Coordinates of C-alpha atoms in Angstrom, one line a residue:
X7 CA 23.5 79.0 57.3
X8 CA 24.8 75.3 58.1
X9 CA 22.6 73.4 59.9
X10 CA 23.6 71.3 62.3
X11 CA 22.2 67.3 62.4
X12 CA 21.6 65.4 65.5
X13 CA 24.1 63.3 67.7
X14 CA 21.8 60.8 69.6
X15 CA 22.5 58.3 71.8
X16 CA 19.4 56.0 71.2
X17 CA 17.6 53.3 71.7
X18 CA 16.8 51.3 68.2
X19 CA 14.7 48.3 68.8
X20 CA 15.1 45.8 65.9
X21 CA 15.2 42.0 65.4
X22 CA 17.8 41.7 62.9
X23 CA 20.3 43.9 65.1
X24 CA 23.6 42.5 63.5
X25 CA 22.2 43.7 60.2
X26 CA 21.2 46.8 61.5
X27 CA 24.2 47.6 63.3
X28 CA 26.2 47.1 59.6
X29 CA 23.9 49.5 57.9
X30 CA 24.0 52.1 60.9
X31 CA 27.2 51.9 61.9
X32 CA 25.9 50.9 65.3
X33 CA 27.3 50.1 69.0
X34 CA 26.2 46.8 70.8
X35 CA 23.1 45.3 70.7
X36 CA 21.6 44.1 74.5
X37 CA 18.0 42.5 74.8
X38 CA 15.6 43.2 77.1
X39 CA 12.3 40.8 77.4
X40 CA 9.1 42.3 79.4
X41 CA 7.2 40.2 82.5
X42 CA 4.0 39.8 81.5
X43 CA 1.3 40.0 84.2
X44 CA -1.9 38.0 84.4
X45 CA -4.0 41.2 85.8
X46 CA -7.5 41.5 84.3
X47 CA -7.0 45.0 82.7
X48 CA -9.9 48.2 81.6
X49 CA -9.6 47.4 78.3
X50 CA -11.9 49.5 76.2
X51 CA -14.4 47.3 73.7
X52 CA -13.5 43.8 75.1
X53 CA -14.4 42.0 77.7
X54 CA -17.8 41.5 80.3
X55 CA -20.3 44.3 79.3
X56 CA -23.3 44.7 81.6
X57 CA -26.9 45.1 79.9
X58 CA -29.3 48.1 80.5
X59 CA -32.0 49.1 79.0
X60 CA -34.4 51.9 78.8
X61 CA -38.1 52.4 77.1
X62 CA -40.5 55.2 76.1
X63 CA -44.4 54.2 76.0
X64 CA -47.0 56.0 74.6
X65 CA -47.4 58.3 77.3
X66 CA -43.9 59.4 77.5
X67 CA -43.1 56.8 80.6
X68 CA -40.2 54.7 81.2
X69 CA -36.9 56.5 80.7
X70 CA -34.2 55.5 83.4
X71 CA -31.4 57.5 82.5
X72 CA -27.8 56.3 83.3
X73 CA -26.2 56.8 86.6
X74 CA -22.6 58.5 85.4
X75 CA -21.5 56.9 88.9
X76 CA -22.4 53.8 88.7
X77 CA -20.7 53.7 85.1
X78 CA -17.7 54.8 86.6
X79 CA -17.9 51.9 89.4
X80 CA -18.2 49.4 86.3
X81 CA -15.1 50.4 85.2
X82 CA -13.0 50.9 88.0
X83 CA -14.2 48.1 90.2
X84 CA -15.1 45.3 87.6
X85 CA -12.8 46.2 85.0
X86 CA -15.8 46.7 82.7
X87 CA -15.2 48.9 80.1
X88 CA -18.6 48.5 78.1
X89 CA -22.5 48.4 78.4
X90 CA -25.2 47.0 75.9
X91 CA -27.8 50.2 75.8
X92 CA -31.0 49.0 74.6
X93 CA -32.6 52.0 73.9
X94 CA -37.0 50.8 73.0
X95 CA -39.0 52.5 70.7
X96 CA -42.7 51.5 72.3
X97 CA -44.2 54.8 71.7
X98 CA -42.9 55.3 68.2
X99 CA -44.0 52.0 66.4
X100 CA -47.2 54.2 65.4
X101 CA -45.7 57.1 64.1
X102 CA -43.1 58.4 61.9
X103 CA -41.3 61.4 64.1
X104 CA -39.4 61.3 67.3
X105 CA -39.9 63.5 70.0
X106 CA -37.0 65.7 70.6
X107 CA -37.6 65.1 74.3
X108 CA -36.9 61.1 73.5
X109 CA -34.0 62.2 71.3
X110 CA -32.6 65.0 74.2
X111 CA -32.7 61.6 76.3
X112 CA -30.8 60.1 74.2
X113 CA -27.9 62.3 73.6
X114 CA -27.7 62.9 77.5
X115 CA -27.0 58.9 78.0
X116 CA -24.3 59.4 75.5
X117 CA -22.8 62.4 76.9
X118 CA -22.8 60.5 80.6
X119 CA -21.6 57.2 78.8
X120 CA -18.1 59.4 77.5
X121 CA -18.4 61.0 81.0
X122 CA -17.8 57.9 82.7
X123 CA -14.7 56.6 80.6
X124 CA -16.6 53.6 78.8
X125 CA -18.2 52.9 75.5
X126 CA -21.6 51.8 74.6
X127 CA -22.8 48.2 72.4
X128 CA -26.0 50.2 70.7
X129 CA -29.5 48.5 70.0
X130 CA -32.4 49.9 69.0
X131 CA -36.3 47.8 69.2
X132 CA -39.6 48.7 69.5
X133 CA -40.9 46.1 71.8
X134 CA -40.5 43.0 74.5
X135 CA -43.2 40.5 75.3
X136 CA -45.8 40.8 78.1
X137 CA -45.4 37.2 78.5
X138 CA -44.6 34.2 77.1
X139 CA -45.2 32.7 74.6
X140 CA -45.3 36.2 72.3
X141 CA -49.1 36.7 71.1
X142 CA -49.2 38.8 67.7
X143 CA -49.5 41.6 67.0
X144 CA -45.5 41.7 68.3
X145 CA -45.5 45.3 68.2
X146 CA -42.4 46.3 66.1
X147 CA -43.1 49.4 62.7
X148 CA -43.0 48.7 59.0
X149 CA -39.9 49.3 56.6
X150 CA -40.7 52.7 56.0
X151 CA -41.1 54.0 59.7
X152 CA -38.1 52.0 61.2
X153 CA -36.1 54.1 58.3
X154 CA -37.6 57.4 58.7
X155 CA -36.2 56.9 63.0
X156 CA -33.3 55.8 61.5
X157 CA -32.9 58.9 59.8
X158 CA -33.8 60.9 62.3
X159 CA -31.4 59.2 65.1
X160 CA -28.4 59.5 62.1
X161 CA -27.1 62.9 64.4
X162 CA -26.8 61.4 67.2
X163 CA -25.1 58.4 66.7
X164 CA -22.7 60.4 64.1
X165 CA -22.2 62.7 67.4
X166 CA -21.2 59.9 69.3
X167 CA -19.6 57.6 67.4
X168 CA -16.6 57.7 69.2
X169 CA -18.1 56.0 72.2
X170 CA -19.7 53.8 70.3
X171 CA -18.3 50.2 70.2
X172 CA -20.7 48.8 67.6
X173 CA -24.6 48.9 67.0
X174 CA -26.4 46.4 66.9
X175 CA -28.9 45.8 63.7
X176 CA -31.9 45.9 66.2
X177 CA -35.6 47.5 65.0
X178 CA -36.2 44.3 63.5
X179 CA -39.1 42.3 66.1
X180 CA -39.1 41.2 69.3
X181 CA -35.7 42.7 71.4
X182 CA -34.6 43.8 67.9
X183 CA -33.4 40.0 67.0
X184 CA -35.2 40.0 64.1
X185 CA -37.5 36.5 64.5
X186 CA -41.1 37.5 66.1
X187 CA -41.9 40.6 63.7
X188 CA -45.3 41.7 62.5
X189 CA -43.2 43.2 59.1
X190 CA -40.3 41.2 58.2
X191 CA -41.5 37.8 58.3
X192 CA -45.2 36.2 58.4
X193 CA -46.4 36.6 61.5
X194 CA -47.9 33.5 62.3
X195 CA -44.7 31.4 61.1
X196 CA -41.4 33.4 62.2
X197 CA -39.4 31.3 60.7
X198 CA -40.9 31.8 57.1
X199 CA -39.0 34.6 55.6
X200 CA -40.2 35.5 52.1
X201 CA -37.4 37.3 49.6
X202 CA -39.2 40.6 49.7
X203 CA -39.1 40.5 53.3
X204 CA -35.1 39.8 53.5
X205 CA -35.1 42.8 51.1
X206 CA -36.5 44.6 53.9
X207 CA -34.2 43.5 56.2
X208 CA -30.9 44.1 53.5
X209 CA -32.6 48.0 53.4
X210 CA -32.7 48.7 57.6
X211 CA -28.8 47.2 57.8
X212 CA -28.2 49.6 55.0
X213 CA -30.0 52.3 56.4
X214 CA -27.9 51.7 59.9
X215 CA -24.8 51.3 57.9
X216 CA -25.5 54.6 56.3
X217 CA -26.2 56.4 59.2
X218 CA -22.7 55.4 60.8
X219 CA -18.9 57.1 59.9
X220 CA -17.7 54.1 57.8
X221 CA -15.4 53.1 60.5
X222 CA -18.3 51.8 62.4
X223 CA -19.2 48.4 62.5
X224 CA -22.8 46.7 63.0
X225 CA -23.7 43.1 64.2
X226 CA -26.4 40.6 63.2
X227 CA -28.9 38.1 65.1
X228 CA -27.4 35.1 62.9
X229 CA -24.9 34.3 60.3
X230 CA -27.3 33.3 58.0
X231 CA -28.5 37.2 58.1
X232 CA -25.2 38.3 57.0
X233 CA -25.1 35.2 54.0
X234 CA -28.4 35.9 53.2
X235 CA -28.5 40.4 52.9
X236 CA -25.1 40.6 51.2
X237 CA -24.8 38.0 49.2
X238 CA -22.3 35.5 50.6
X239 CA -22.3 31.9 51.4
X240 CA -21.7 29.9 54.6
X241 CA -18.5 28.0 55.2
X242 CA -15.0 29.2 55.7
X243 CA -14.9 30.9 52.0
X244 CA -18.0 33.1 52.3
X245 CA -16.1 34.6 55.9
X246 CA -14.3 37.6 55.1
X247 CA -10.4 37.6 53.6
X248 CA -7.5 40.3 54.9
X249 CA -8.0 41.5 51.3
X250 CA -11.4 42.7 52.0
X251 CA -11.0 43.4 55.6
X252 CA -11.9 47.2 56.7
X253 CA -12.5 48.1 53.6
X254 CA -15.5 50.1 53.9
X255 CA -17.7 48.0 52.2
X256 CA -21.0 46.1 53.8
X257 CA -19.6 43.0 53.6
X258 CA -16.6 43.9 55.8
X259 CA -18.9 46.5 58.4
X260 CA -21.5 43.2 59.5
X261 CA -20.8 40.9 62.5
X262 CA -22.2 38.9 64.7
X263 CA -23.9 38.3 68.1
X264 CA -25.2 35.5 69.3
X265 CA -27.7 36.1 72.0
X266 CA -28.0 32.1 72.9
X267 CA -24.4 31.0 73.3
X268 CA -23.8 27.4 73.9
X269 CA -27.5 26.8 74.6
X270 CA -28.1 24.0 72.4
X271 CA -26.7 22.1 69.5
X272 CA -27.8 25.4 67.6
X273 CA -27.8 27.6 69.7
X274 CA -31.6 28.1 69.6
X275 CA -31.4 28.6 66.3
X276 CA -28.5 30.7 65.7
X277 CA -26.9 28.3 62.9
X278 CA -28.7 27.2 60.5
X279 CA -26.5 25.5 58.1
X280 CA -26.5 21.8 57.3
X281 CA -24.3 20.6 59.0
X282 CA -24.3 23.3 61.4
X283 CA -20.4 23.5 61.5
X284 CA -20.8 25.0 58.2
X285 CA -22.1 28.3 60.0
X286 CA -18.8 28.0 62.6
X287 CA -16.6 27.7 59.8
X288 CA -17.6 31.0 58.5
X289 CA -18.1 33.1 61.7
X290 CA -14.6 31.5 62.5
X291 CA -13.0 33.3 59.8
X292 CA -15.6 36.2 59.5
X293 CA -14.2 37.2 63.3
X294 CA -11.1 37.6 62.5
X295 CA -12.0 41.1 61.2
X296 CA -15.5 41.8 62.5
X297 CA -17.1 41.6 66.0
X298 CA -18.6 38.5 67.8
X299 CA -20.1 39.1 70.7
X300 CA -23.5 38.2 73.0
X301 CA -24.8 35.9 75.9
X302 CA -25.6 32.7 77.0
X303 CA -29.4 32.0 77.8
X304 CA -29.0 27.9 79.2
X305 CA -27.2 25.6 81.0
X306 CA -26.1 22.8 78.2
X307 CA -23.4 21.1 79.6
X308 CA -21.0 19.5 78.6
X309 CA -21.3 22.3 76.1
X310 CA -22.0 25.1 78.3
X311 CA -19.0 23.9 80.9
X312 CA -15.7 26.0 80.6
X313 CA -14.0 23.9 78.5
X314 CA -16.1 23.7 75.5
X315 CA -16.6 27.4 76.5
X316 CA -13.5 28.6 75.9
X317 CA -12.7 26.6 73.0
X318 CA -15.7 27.6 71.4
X319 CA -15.1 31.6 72.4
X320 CA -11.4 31.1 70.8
X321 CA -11.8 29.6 67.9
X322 CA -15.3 32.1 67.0
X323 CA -12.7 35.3 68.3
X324 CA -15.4 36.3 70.6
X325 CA -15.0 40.5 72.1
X326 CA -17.5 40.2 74.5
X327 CA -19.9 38.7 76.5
X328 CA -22.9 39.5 79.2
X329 CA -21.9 39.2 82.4
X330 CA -25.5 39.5 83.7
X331 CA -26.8 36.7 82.1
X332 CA -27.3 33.5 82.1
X333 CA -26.0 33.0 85.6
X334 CA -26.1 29.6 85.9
X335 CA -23.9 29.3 82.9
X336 CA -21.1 31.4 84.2
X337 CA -21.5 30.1 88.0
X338 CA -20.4 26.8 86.3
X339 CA -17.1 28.2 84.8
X340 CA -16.0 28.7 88.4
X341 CA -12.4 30.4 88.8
X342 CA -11.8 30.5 85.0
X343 CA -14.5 33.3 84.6
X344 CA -10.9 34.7 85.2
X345 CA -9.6 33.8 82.2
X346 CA -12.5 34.8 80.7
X347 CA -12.1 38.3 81.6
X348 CA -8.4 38.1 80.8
X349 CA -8.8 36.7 77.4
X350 CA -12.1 37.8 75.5
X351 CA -11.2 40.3 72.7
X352 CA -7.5 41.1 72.3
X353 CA -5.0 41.2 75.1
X354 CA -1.6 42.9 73.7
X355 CA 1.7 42.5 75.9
X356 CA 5.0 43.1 74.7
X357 CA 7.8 40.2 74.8
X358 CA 11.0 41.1 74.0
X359 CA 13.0 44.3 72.2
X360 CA 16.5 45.1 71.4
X361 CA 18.2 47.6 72.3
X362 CA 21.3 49.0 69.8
X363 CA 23.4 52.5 71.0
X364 CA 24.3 54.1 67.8
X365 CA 25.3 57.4 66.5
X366 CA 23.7 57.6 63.5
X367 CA 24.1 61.0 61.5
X368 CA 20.7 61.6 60.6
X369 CA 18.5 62.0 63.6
X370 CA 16.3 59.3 63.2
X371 CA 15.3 56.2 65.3
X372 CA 14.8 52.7 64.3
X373 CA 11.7 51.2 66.4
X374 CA 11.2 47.5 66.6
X375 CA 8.7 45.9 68.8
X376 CA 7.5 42.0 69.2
X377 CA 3.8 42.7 70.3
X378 CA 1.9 39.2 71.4
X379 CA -1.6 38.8 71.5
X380 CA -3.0 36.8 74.2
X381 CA -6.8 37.6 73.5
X382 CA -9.5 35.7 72.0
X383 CA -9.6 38.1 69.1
X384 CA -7.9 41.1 68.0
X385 CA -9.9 44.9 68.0
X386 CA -12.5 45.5 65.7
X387 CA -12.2 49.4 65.6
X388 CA -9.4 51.5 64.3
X389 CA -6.7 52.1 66.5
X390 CA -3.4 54.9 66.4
X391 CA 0.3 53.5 67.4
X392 CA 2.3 56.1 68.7
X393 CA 5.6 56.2 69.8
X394 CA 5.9 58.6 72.8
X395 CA 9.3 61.3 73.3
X396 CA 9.0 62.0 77.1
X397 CA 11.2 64.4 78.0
X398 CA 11.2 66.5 81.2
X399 CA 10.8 69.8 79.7
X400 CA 8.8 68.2 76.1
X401 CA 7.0 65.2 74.9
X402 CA 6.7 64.6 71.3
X403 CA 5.1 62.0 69.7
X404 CA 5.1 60.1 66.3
X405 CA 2.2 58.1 64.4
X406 CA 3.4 54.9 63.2
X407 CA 2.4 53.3 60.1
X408 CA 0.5 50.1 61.9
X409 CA -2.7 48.7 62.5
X410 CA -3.6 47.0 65.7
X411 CA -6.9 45.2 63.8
X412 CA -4.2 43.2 62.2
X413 CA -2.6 42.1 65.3
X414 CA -4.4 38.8 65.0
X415 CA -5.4 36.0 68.1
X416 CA -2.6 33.7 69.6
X417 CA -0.3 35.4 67.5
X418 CA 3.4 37.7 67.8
X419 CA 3.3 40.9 65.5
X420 CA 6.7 42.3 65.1
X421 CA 7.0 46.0 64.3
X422 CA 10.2 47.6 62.6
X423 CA 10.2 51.6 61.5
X424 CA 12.5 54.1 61.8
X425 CA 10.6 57.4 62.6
X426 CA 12.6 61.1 62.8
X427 CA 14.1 61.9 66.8
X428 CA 13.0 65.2 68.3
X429 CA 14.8 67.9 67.2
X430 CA 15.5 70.0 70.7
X431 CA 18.0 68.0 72.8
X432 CA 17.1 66.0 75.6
X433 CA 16.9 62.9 77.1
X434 CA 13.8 61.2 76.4
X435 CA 12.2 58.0 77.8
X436 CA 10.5 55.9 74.6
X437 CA 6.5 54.8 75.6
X438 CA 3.6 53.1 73.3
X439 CA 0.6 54.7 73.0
X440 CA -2.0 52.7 71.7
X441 CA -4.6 55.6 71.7
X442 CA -8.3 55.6 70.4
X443 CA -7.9 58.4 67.1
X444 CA -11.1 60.2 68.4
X445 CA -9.9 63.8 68.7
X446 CA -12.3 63.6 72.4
X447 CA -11.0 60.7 73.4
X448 CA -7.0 61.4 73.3
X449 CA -5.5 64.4 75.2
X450 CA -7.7 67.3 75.6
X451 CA -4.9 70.1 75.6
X452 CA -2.3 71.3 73.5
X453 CA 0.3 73.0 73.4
X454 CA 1.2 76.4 73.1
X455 CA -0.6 77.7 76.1
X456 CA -2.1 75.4 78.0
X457 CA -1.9 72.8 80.7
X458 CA -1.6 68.8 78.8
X459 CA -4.5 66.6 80.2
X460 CA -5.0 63.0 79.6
X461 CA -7.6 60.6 78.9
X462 CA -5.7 57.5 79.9
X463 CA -9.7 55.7 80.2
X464 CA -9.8 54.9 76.2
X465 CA -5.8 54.0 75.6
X466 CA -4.4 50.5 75.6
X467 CA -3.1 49.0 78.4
X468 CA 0.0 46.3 77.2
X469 CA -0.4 43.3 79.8
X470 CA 3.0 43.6 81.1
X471 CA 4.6 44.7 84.5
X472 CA 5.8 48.2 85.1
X473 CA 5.1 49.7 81.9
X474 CA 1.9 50.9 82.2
X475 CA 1.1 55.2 83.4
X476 CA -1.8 55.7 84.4
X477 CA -1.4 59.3 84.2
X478 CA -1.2 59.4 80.5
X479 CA -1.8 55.8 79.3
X480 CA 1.1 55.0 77.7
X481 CA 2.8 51.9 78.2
X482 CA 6.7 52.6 79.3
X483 CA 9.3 50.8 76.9
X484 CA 12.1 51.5 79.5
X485 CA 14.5 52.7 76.7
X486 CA 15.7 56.2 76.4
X487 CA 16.6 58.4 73.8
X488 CA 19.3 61.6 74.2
X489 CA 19.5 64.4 71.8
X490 CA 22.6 66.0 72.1
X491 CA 22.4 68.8 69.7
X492 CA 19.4 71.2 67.3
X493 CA 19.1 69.4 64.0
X494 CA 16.6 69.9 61.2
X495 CA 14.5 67.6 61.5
X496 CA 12.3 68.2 58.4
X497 CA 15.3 68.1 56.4
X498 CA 17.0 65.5 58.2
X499 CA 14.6 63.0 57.8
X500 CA 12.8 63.2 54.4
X501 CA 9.3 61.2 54.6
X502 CA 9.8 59.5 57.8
X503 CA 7.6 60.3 60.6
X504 CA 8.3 62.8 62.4
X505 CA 7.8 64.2 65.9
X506 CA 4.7 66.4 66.9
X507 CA 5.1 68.4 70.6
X508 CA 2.3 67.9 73.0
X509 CA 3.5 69.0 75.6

């Protein structure tokens, strides 16, 4: 039997619309440019993150479990999307096996973490000082206990990697930063490292790496860690290229957080390089594919004051930073702590699309979007484009060939594909859905048979006016699309992507 192919009155967006109007045989072409808004938006891993912390001592004290409320309130009423969980090991640097009552503790933060609509900055230590200055012994475990927990937490942070933003290398002395260590360093001299202990060191990250889906990112204490583990040296040309980006490798899994931001020359020891711009120079271009993030511990101004701030937090792509500490520091940045929220890790809003009627034979769409990015840096973590079909009845959707980790800083990404219409007539409205690709983290219901739910908490929110639903979390292109007639769309539209109904 004949089939019959689509009529459609659509929307195409492109940015070579006489050109595509020629090939297409194509109406007029009108332009529509989007308002941008200067809201602070729930972005998830960007942004202020507040710290927390829990411990377990020898006698099984000192677990605070998180409050799923006062997650929630983060989130809602900040417009803070992400914690740094510090989860300490006291009881466990003198002995190989953790207790599944530790480890029950730990899945239950996780499960009230995804409960609350936020993600988690992971760190694991073994101990904090009584006082200071830190007396030895420091308290942290040998190579082969710290990978033996490693092992043993793998499960768990396999479980829940979809709520995790990054981990941080941690186990490694004092607050897991990897100076004051009774294993990894001599004791009495930090800051002499000898090669079989930065061996060591290389075999936790690997460890960590291992025990984390290869999408997964971990940071380090210093960039010299990173140089120094996996074999690459400072300056712009030891930072990471597109070529290697998200590759799966080590190399392109390691970045960065820098715990005493704009503290000092240094940053208490943070860079180590001679000159110390050496160090910039490669987290500069290191970030534009891995995560920098961390705190400021002093006032240091002029360096500490906004502007050398926010210069410094631009050009090093920083995703996030403490919002608990070091007051001082951000009471000086005044209003622009504003900005600050605005701008640290990407900030996507659309600027202009066109708009072309046509009445192409084949039942496809061709999608073109200008897509700038305001932010400090663009996400670290993969990320699915979907164009959205909302129809009253349906609502399809398609996955588009892009990737949002390659939407780089300060810069306008233009997207052009033509993807296969639904196939059951309609008129449809055209959204963006930026969604997370955890399966728990998208809808939770499909169709046939049951009622569509949304989990607008983990999608992308464009930073423009009157496109974003709440409801769902897609972002609203304003276009529409009509169907006028059944086609066949898998034979209509060869290997372009095609439509999937969700609701």
């Amino acid at each position: 039997m004949r089939r019959f192919v689509t009529i459609i009155a659509l929307v195409s967006l492109v940015f070579a619309p006489q050109a595509a109007a020629a090939a297409h045989g194509t109406g007029p072409v009108t332009t529509r440019d989007y308002a941008s808004t200067d809201a602070v938006i729930s972005n998830q891993e960007r942004g202020f993150y507040h710290h927390t912390e829990t411990h377990y001592r020898a006698d099984g004290s000192g677990y605070v479990p998180l409050n799923v409320a006062t997650l929630r309130n983060f989130r809602t009423q900040e417009n803070v999307t992400q914690i740094l969980r510090v989860f300490y090991l006291e009881k466990f640097a003198g002995q190989d096996t953790l207790d599944k009552a530790y480890l029950d503790l730990v899945r239950a933060d996780f499960r009230t973490i995804r409960a609350a609509g936020i993600k988690a900055i992971v760190r694991f230590a073994y101990a904090q000082p009584p006082g200071w200055p830190p007396t030895i012994p420091y308290g942290d475990a040998p190579l082969a206990r710290v990978q033996k927990h490693i092992a043993q937490l793998t499960p768990i942070l396999r479980e829940n990697a979809d709520v995790i933003a990054v981990v941080q290398a941690g186990f490694v002395g004092l607050w897991g930063e990897g100076y004051y260590t009774d294993y990894f360093a001599d004791p009495q001299d930090p800051s002499q490292v000898s090669d079989q202990n930065w061996a060591d060191r290389r075999a936790v990250i690997m460890a960590l790496l291992k025990a984390l889906p290869k999408d997964r990112m971990i940071q380090v204490r210093t960039p010299y860690m990173k140089q120094r583990m996996l074999g690459v040296p400072t300056g712009a040309a030891g930072g990471l290229t597109a070529e290697q980006a998200y590759n799966g490798s080590p190399v392109a899994r390691v970045g960065h957080h820098n715990d005493c931001f704009l503290a000092s020359p240094d940053d208490f020891g943070t860079y180590l390089s001679d000159p110390i711009e050496l160090d910039k120079e490669f987290v500069a271009q290191d970030t534009k594919y891995v995560p920098e993030g961390g705190e400021t511990c002093a006032v240091n101004s002029p360096r500490s004051d906004w502007p050398s701030a926010s210069e410094e937090m631009a050009r090093l792509h920083f995703s996030f930073l403490n919002t608990d500490y070091h007051p001082d520091v951000l009471a000086s940045w005044g209003d622009n702590i504003t900005v600050a929220k605005q701008r640290l890790g990407y900030r996507f809003a659309l600027e202009q699309s066109t708009v072309t009627n046509t009445t192409g034979p084949l039942g496809t769409v061709d999608v073109g979007l200008k897509i700038r990015n305001d932010g400090w840096a663009a996400p670290y973590n993969p990320r699915q484009v979907q164009l959205i079909f909302q129809g009253d009845k349906h609502s399809y959707r398609v996955n588009l060939p892009a990737d949002p980790r390659r939407w780089p800083a300060g810069a306008t990404t233009t997207l052009d594909k033509q993807v296969c219409a639904p196939a059951v007539p309609g008129k449809y409205r055209l959204l963006l859905n930026l969604a997370d690709p955890a399966p728990r983290l998208q809808s939770q219901d499909r169709l046939p048979g049951s009622t569509q739910t949304y989990n607008s908490a983990y999608a992308i929110q464009l930073a423009n006016v009157g496109t974003w639903q709440a409801a769902t979390g897609y972002n609203d292109l304003g276009q529409t699309v009509t169907v006028t007639s059944q086609h066949d769309a898998a034979g209509a539209c060869g290997t372009l992507p095609k439509p999937e109904l969700i609701r």
